Coordinates of C-alpha atoms and ligand atoms in Angstrom, one line a residue:
X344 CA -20.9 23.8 3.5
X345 CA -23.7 22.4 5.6
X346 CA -24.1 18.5 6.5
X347 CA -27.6 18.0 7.7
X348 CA -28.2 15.0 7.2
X349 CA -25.5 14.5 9.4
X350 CA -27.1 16.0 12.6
X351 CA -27.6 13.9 15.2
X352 CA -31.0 12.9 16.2
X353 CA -31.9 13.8 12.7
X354 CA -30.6 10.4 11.3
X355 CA -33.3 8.5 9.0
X356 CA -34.6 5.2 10.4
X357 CA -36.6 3.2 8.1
X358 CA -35.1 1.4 5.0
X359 CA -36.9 3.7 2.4
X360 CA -35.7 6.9 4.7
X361 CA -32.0 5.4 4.9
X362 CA -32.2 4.6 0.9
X363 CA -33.4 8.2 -0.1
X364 CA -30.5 9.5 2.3
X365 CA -27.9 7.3 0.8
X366 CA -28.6 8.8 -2.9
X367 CA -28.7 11.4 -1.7
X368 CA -25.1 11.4 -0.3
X369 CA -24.0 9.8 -3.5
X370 CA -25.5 12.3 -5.5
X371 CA -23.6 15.2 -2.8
X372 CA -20.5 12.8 -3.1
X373 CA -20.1 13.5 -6.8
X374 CA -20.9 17.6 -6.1
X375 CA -18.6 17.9 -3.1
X376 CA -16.1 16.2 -5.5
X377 CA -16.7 18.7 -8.0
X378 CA -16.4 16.6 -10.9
X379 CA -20.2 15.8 -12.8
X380 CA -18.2 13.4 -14.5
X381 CA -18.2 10.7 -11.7
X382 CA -21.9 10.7 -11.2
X383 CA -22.9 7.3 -11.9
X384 CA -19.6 6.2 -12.5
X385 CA -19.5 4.0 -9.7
X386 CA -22.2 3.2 -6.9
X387 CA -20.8 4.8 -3.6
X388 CA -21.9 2.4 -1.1
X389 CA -21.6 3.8 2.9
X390 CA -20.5 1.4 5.4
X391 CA -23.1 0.7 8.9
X392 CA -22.5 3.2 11.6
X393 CA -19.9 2.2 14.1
X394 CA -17.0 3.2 16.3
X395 CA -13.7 3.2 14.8
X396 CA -11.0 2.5 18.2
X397 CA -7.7 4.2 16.9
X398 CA -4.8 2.7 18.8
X399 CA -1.4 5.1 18.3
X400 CA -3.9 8.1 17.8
X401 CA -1.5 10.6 18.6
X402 CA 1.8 9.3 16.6
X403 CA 2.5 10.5 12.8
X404 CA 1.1 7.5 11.3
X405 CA -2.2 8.7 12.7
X406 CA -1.5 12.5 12.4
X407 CA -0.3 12.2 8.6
X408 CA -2.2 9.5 6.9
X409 CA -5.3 8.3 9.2
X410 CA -6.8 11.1 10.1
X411 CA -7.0 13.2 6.7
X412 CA -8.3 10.0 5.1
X413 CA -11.1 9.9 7.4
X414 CA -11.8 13.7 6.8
X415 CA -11.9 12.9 3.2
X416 CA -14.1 10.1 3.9
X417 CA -16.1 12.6 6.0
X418 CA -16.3 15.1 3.6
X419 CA -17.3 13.3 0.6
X420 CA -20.0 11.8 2.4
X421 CA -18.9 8.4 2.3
X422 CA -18.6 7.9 6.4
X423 CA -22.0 6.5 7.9
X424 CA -23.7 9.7 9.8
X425 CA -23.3 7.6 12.8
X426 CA -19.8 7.2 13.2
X427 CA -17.8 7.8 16.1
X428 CA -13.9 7.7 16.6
X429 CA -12.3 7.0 19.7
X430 CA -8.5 7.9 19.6
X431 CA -6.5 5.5 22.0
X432 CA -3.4 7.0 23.1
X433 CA -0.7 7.3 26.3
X434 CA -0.2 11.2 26.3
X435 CA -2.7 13.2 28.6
X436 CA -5.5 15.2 26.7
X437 CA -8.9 16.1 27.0
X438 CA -11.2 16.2 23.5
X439 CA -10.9 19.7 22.5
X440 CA -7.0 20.1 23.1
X441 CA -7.0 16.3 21.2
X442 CA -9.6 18.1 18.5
X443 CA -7.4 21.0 18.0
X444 CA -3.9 18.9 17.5
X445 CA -6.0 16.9 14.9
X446 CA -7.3 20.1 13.4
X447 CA -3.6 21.2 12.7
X448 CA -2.4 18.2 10.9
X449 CA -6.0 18.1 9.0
X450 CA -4.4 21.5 8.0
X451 CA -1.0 20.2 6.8
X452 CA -1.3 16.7 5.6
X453 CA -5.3 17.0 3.8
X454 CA -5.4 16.4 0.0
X455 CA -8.1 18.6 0.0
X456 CA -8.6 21.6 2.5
X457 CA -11.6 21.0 4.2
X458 CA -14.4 23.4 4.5
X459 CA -14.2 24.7 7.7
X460 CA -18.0 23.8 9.3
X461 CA -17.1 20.1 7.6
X462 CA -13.7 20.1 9.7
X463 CA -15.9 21.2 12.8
X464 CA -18.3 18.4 12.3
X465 CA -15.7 15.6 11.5
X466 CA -13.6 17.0 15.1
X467 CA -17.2 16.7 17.2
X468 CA -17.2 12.9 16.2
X469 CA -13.6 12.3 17.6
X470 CA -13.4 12.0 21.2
X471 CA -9.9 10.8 23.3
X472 CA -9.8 8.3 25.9
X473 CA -6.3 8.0 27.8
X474 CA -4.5 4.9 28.7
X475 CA -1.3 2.1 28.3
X476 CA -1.9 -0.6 26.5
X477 CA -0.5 -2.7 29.7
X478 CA -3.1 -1.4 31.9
X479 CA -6.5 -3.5 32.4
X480 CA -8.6 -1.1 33.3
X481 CA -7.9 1.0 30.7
X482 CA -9.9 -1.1 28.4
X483 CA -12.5 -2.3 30.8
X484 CA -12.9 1.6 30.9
X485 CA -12.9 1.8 27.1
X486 CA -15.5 -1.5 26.9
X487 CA -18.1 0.3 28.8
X488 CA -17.8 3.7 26.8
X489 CA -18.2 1.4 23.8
X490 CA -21.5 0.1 25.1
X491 CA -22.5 3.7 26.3
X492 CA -21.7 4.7 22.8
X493 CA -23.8 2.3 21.0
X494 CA -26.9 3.7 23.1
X495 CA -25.9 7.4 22.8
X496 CA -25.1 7.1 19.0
X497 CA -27.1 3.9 17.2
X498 CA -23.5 2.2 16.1
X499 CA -25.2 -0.8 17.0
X500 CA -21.9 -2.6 18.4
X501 CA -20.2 -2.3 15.0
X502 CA -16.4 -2.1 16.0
X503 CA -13.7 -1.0 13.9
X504 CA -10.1 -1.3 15.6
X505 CA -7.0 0.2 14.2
X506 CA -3.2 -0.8 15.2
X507 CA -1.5 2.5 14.3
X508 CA 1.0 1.8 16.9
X509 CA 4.6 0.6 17.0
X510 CA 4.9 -3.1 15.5
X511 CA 6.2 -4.2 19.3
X512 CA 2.5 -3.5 20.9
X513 CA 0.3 -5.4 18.3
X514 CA 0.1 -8.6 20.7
X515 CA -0.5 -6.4 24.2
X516 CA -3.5 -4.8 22.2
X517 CA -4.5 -7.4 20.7
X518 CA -4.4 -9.6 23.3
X519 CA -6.5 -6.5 25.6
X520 CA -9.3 -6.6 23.3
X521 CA -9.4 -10.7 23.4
X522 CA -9.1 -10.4 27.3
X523 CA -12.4 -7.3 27.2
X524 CA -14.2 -9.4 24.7
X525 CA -14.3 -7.0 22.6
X526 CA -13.3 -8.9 19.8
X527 CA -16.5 -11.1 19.8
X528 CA -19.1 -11.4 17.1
X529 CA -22.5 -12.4 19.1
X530 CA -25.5 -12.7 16.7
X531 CA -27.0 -9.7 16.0
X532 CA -24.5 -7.7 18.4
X533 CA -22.7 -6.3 15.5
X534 CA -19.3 -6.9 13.6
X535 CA -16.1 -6.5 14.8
X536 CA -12.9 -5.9 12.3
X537 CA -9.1 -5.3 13.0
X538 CA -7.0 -2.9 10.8
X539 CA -3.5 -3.8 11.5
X540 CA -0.5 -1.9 10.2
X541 CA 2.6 -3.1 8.6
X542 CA 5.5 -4.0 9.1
X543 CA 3.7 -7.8 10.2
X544 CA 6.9 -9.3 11.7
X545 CA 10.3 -8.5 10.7
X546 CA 11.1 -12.3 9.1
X547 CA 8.9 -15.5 8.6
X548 CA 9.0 -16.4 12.8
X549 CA 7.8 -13.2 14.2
X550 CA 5.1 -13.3 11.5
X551 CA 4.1 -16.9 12.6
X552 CA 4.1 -15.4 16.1
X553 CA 2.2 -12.8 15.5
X554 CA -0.4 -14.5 13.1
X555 CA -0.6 -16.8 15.8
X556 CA -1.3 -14.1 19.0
X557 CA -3.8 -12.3 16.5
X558 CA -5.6 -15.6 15.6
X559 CA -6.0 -16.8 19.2
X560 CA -7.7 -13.1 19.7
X561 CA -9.9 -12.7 15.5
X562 CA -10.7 -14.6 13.7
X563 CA -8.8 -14.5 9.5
X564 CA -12.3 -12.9 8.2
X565 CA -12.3 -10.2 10.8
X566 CA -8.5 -9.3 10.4
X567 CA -6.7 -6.3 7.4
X568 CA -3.6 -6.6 7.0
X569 CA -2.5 -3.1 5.8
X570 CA 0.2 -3.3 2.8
X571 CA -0.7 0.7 1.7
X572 CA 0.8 -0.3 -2.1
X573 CA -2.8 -2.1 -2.9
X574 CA -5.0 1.0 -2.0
X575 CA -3.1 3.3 -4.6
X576 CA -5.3 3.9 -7.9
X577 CA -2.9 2.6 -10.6
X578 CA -2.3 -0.6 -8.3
X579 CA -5.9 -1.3 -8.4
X580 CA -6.0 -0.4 -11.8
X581 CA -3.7 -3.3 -12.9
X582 CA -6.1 -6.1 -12.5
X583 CA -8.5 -4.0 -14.2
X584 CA -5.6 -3.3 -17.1
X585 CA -4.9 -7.7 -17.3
X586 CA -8.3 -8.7 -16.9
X587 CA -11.0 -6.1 -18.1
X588 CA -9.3 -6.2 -21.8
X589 CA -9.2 -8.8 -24.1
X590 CA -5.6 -7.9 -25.9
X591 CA -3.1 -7.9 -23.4
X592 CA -3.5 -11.5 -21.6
X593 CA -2.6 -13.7 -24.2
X594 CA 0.7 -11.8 -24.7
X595 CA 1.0 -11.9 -20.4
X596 CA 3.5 -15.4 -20.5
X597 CA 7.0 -16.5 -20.9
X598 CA 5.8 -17.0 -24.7
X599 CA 6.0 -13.3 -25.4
X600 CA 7.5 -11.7 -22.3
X601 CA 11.3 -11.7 -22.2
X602 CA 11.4 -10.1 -18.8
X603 CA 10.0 -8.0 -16.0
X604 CA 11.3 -5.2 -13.9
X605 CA 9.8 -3.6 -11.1
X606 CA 11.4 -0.3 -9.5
X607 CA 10.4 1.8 -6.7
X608 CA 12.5 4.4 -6.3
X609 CA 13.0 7.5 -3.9
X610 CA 14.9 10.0 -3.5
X611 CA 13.9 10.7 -0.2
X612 CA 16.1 9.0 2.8
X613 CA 15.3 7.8 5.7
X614 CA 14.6 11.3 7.0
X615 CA 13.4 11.3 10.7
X616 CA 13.0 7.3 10.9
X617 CA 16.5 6.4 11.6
X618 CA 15.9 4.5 14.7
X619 CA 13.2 2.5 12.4
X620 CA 15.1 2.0 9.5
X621 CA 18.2 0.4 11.5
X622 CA 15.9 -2.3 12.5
X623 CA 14.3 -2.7 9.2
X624 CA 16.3 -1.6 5.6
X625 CA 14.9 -2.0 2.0
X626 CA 14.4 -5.6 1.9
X627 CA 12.1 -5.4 5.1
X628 CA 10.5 -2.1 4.5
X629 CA 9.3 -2.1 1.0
X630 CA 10.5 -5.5 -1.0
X631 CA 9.1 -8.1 1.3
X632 CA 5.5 -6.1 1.0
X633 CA 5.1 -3.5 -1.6
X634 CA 6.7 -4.8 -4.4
X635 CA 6.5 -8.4 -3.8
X636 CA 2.8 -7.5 -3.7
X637 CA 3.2 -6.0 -7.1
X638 CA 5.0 -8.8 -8.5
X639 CA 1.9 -10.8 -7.6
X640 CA -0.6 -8.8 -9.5
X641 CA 1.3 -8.8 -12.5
X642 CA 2.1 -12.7 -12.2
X643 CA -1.4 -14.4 -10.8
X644 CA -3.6 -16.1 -13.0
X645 CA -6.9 -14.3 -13.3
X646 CA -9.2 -15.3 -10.3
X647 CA -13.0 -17.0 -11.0
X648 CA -14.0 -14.6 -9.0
X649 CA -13.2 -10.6 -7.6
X650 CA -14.1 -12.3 -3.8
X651 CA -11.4 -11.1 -1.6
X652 CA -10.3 -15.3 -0.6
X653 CA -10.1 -15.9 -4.6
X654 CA -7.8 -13.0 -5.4
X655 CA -5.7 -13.7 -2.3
X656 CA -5.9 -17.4 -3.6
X657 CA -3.9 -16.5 -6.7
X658 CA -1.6 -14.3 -5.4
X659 CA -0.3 -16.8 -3.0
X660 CA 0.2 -19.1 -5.7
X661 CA 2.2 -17.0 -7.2
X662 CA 4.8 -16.0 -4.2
X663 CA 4.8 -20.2 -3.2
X664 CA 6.0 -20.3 -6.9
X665 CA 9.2 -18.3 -6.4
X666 CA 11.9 -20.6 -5.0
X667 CA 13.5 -20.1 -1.1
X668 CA 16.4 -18.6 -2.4
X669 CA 19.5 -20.4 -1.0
X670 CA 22.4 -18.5 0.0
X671 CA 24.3 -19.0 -3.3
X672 CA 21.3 -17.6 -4.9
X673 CA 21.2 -14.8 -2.7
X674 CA 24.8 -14.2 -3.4
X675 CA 24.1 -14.5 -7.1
X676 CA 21.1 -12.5 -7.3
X677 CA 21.0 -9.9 -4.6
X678 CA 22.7 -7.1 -4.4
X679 CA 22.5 -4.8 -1.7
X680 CA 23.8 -1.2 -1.4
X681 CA 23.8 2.1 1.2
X682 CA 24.0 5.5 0.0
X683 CA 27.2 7.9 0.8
X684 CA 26.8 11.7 0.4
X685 CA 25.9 13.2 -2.9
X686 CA 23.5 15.4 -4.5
X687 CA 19.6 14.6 -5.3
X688 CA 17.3 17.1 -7.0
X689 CA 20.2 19.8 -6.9
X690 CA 20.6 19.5 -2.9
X691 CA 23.8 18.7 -1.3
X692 CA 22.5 15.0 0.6
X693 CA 24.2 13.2 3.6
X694 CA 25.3 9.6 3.5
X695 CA 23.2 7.3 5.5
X696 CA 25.6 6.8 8.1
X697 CA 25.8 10.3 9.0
X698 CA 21.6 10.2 9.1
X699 CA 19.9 11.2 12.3
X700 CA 19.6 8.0 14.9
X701 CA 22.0 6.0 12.7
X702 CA 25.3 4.2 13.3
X703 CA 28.0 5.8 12.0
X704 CA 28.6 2.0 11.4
X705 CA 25.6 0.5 10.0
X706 CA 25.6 -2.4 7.9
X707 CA 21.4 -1.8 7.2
X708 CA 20.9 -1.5 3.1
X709 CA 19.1 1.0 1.9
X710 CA 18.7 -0.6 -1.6
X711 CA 18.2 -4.0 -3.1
X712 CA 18.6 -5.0 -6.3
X713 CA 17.4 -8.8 -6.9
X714 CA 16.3 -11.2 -9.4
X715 CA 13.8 -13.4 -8.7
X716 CA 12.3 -16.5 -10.7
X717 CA 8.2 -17.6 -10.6
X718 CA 8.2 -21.3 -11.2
X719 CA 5.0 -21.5 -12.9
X720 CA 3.8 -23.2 -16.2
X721 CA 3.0 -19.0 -17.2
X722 CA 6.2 -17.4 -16.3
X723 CA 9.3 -20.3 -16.3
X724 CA 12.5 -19.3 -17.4
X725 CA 11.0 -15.5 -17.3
X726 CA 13.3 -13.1 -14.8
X727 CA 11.6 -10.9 -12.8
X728 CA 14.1 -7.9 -12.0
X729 CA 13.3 -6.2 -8.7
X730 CA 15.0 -2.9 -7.6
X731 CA 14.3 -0.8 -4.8
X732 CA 16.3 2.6 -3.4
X733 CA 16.6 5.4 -1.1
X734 CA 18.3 8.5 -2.3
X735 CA 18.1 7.6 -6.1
X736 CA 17.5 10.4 -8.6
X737 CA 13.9 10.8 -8.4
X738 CA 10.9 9.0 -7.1
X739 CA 9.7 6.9 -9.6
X740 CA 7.3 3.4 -9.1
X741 CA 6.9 1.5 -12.2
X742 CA 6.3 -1.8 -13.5
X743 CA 8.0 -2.8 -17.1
X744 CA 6.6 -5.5 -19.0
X745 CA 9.7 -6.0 -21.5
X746 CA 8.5 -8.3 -24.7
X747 CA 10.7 -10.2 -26.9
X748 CA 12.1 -9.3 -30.2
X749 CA 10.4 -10.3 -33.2
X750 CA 11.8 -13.8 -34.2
X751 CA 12.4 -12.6 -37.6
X752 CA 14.0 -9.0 -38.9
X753 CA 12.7 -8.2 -42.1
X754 CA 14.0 -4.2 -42.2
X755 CA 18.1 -5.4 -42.3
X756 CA 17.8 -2.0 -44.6
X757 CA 16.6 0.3 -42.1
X758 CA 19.0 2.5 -40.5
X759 CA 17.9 2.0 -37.0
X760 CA 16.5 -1.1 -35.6
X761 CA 13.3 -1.1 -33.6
X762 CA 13.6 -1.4 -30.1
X763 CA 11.8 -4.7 -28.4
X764 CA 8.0 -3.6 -27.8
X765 CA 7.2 -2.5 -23.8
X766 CA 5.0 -2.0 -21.8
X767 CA 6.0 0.3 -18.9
X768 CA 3.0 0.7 -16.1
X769 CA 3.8 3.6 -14.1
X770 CA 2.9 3.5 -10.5
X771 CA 3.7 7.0 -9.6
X772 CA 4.1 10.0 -9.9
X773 CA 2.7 11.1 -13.9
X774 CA 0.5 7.5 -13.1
X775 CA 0.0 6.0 -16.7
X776 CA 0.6 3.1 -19.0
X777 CA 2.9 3.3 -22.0
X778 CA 3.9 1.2 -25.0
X779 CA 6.4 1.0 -27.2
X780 CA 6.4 0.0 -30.6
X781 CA 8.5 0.8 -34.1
X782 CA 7.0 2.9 -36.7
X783 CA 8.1 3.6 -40.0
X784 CA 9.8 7.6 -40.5
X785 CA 7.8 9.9 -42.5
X786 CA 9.5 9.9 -45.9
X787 CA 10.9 8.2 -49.3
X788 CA 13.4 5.6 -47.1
X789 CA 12.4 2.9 -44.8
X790 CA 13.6 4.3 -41.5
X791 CA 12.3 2.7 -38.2
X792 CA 12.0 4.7 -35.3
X793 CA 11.0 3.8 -32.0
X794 CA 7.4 5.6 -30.8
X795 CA 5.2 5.5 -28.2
X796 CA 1.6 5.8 -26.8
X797 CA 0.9 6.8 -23.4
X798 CA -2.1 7.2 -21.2
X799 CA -1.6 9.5 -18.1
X800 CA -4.5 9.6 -15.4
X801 CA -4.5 13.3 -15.4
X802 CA -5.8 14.0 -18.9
X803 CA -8.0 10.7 -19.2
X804 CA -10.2 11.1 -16.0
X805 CA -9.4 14.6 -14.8
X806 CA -10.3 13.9 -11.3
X807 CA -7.8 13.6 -8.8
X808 CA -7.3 9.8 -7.0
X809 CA -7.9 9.1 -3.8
X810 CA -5.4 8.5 -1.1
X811 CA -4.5 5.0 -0.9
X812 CA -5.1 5.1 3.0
X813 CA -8.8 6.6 2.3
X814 CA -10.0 3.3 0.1
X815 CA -8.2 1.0 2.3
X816 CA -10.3 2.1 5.7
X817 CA -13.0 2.4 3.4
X818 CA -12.9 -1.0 2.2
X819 CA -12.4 -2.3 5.7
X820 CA -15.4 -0.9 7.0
X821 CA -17.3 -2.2 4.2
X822 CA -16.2 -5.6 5.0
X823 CA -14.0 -5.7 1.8
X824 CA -10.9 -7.7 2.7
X825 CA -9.4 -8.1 -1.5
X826 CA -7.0 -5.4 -0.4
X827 CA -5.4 -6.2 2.4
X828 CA -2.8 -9.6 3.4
X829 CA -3.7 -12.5 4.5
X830 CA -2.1 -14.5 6.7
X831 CA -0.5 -17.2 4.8
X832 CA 0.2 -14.7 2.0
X833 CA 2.3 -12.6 4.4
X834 CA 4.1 -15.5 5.6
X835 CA 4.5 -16.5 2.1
X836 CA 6.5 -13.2 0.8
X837 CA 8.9 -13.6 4.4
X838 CA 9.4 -17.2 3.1
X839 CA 11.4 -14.9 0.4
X840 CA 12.9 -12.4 2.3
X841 CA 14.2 -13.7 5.2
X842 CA 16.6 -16.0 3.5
X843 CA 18.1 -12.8 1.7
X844 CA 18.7 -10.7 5.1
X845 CA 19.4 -14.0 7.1
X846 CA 22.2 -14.7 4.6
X847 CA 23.5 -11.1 4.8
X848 CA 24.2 -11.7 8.8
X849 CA 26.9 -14.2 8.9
X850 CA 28.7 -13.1 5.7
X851 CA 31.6 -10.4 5.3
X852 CA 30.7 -7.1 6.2
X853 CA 29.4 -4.9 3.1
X854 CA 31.3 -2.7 1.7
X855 CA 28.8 0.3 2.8
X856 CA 28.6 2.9 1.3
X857 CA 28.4 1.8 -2.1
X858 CA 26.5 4.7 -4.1
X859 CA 26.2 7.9 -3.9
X860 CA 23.1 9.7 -3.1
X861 CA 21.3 10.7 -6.5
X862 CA 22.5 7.9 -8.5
X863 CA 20.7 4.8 -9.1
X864 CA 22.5 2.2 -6.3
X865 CA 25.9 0.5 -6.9
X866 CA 27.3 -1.0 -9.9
X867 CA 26.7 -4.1 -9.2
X868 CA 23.3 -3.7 -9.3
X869 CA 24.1 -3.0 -13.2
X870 CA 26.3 -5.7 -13.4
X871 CA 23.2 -8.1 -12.0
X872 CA 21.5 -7.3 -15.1
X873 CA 23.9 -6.6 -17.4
X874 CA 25.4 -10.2 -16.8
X875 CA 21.8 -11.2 -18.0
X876 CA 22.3 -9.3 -21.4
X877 CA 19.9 -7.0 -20.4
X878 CA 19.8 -3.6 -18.7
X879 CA 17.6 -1.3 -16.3
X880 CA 15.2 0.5 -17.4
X881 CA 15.9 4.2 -17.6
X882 CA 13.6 6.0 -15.9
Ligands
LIG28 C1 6.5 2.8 3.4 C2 7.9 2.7 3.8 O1 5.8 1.6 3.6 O2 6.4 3.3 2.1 C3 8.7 4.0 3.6 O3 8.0 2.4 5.2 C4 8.5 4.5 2.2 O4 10.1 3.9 3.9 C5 7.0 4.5 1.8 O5 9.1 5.8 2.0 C6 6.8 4.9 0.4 O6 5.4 5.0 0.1 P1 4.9 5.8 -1.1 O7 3.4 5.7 -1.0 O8 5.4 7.2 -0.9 O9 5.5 5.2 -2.3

């Protein structure tokens, strides 16, 4: 497959040229897609030409998730044609033996194989440039081969900067680009955005910290906050589910809803990221971001508008609504577990401990079981049951709306009861919504059976989703900041999470391990519920 358009010095360059090129993208968009079906669904729009600055270009953040979301961006047409990337790194290379390391992990980690003459164009715009983050004239070097850039390629001083790098050099970057300028916004000069990956801090203070070194540098308009959970399809999806139908939002309150469980489990474990998941463990790896972002969506009140600041709006209102917990509430309603050996998916599994770049002594959780409360007029008295797991059975992210029972049972003579109506959004994998309900048994009696209705993705739409990494970069160099963190709403969900590790530090020493790898976390996380009258979810 051929990309003309895309050939330098062949670029359109009046507004009628630029919109016949556009549709004509689209209109290639939906074709290289191969799916008819999403012609017209949606108007693709294709961000200005810039230069995206890739800092961490050559670790596996970059190599796994960045890079083949920019070739899919590439390849669908949805990348400006004059877009360059300049990959940051330490490690000496020069472009091709960069190109061709790039080119192998396009070949591993792509959702889609890529076309080889579209992988050869993509590569050309790539180019390397060497250098420590702690070293000056490294990025006075990388300022004026911006600049040169600009003239060589039209990106008219559009800037998009990336932090794919470890969490400990966000400031010295940061801080670079402040010290070059190159954060600055001059009229007419072109924008400049920051992408900055997670974790932000690792409690409330280093967040402060570092939303403070990043806001002496950006300003809050130019700055992503990457929490990957809101680029994934059926995320997105559920403000489109609450607020696009009519039906479900009067039953979304503590009137109807008896509770709320949210699970993301995995039955991977920590694999080759010991070293980082000492430092970190659930709570600060996926509760604190992913599925506190989750409970948000499901809990905010519907925005007045779909602006990025209104959205963020309501979801902070939500996380301020759920209480510090103190350490008796911790104590009450956490519970904290670390797998042992076992077996998952038929494979013998090693206990955490005996994990690659682990102590043999750690005390880090690898699940979290809690129960958390939103102080709102919409969802008091309402429990909101989070779990999250390495090493459980299967990988399963889902979000259960549990209603409660009808106030009156008019079948006593049926031989089974119905079960409380649910609603059970699944995140991933098989993505889909279903609901529960009783029906009557086909027959003379009046038997009640439980039954359900499900929507999956796959036969709906037939189309595969994107990557969530492919809309988020998309989004940022659109300008489109709904889905990524803001400041205060980051500090908000480590006003919640940092109580529940801090309280961990001076108490008695956990009794680790506590489950076995390929079941679903220690009892107590059953007894949390249980104690409730209620139970998880099976899944
Ligand atoms: C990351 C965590 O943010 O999310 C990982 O650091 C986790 O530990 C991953 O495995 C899960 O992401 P996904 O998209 O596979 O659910």
């Amino acid at each position: 497959m051929t990309r003309p358009a895309n050939v330098p010095g062949t670029a359109p360059r009046t507004m009628r040229e630029l919109r016949i090129a556009r549709e004509g993208k689209r209109r290639a968009a939906a074709k290289v897609d191969g799916n008819p079906l999403r012609e017209g669904l949606r108007l693709e729009r294709v961000p200005d030409p810039h230069v995206m600055v890739l800092f961490g270009a050559t670790g596996d953040l970059s190599h796994r998730k960045v890079f083949p979301a920019l070739a899919q961006l590439w390849r669908t047409n949805l990348l400006p044609q004059d877009w360059m990337l300049v990959a940051f790194g330490r490690r000496p290379y020069d472009d091709e033996a960069f190109r061709a390391e790039i080119g192998k992990s396009l070949d591993q980690w792509s959702r889609v194989k890529l076309e080889p003459e579209v992988a050869r164009q993509f590569l050309e715009r790539i180019t390397y440039h060497q250098g420590d983050f702690a070293d000056d004239a490294a990025f006075d070097r990388l300022a004026a081969r911006l600049d040169e850039m600009d003239r060589e390629h039209g990106t008219s001083g559009h800037r998009l900067f990336y932090l794919a790098t470890q969490p400990s050099a966000f400031p010295l970057v940061v801080g670079q680009l402040g010290r070059t300028g190159l954060d600055h916004e001059v009229h007419g000069g072109g924008w400049r955005r920051i992408v900055i990956e997670k974790p932000f801090g690792r409690d409330l203070d280093s967040a402060k910290r570092l939303n403070r070194e990043v806001g002496k540098v950006f300003r809050e308009s130019q700055v992503y906050r990457i929490d990957h959970y809101l680029g994934k399809e059926t995320v997105r999806n559920l403000m489109v589910f609450r607020f696009g139908n009519g039906i479900f939002e009067p039953l979304w309150n503590r009137r109807y809803v008896d509770h709320v469980q949210i699970t993301m489990a995995e039955s991977i474990g920590v694999e080759e990221r010991g070293s980082f998941y000492e430092e970190t463990g659930a709570t600060r790896d996926v509760v604190q971001n992913h599925l506190l972002q989750l409970l948000s969506l499901v809990a905010m009140e519907p925005p007045a508008t779909f602006e990025a600041d209104a959205l963020r709006d309501e979801k902070v209102k939500v996380l301020r609504a759920i209480p510090e917990p103190t350490r008796a509430e911790v104590a009450r309603s956490a519970v904290r577990g670390q797998y042992g050996p076992g077996w998952v998916g038929g494979e013998a599994a090693k206990g955490y401990r005996e994990e690659h770049e682990v102590d043999p002594e750690s005390e880090t959780e690898t699940f979290l079981a809690t129960r958390l409360q939103v102080d709102d007029w919409r969802w008091s008295g309402v429990p909101f049951y989070l779990r999250a797991g390495k090493r459980l059975p299967k990988r399963a992210t889902e979000i259960a709306i549990q209603f409660k029972d009808v106030p009156h049972r008019l079948f006593e003579r049926a031989a089974t009861d119905p079960e409380p109506n649910l609603l059970a959004i699944r995140i991933q994998p098989d993505e889909g919504i279903l609901l529960r309900f009783g029906s009557k048994v086909p027959g003379l009696g009046l038997d009640i059976r439980t039954v359900t209705m499900d929507f999956t993705y796959g036969s709906a739409f037939n189309t595969d989703s994107p990557d969530a990494y492919e809309t988020l970069i998309l989004d940022a160099m659109l300008g489109d900041a709904s889905l990524f963190t803001r400041a205060d709403e980051v500090e908000a969900a480590w006003t919640i999470a940092t109580p529940v590790v801090d309280s961990w530090l001076d108490g008695p020493a956990p009794d680790f391990p506590n489950y076995a790898a390929g079941s679903w976390g220690p009892e107590a996380s059953d007894a949390l519920i249980e104690q409730d009258g209620r139970h998880w979810r099976r899944i």
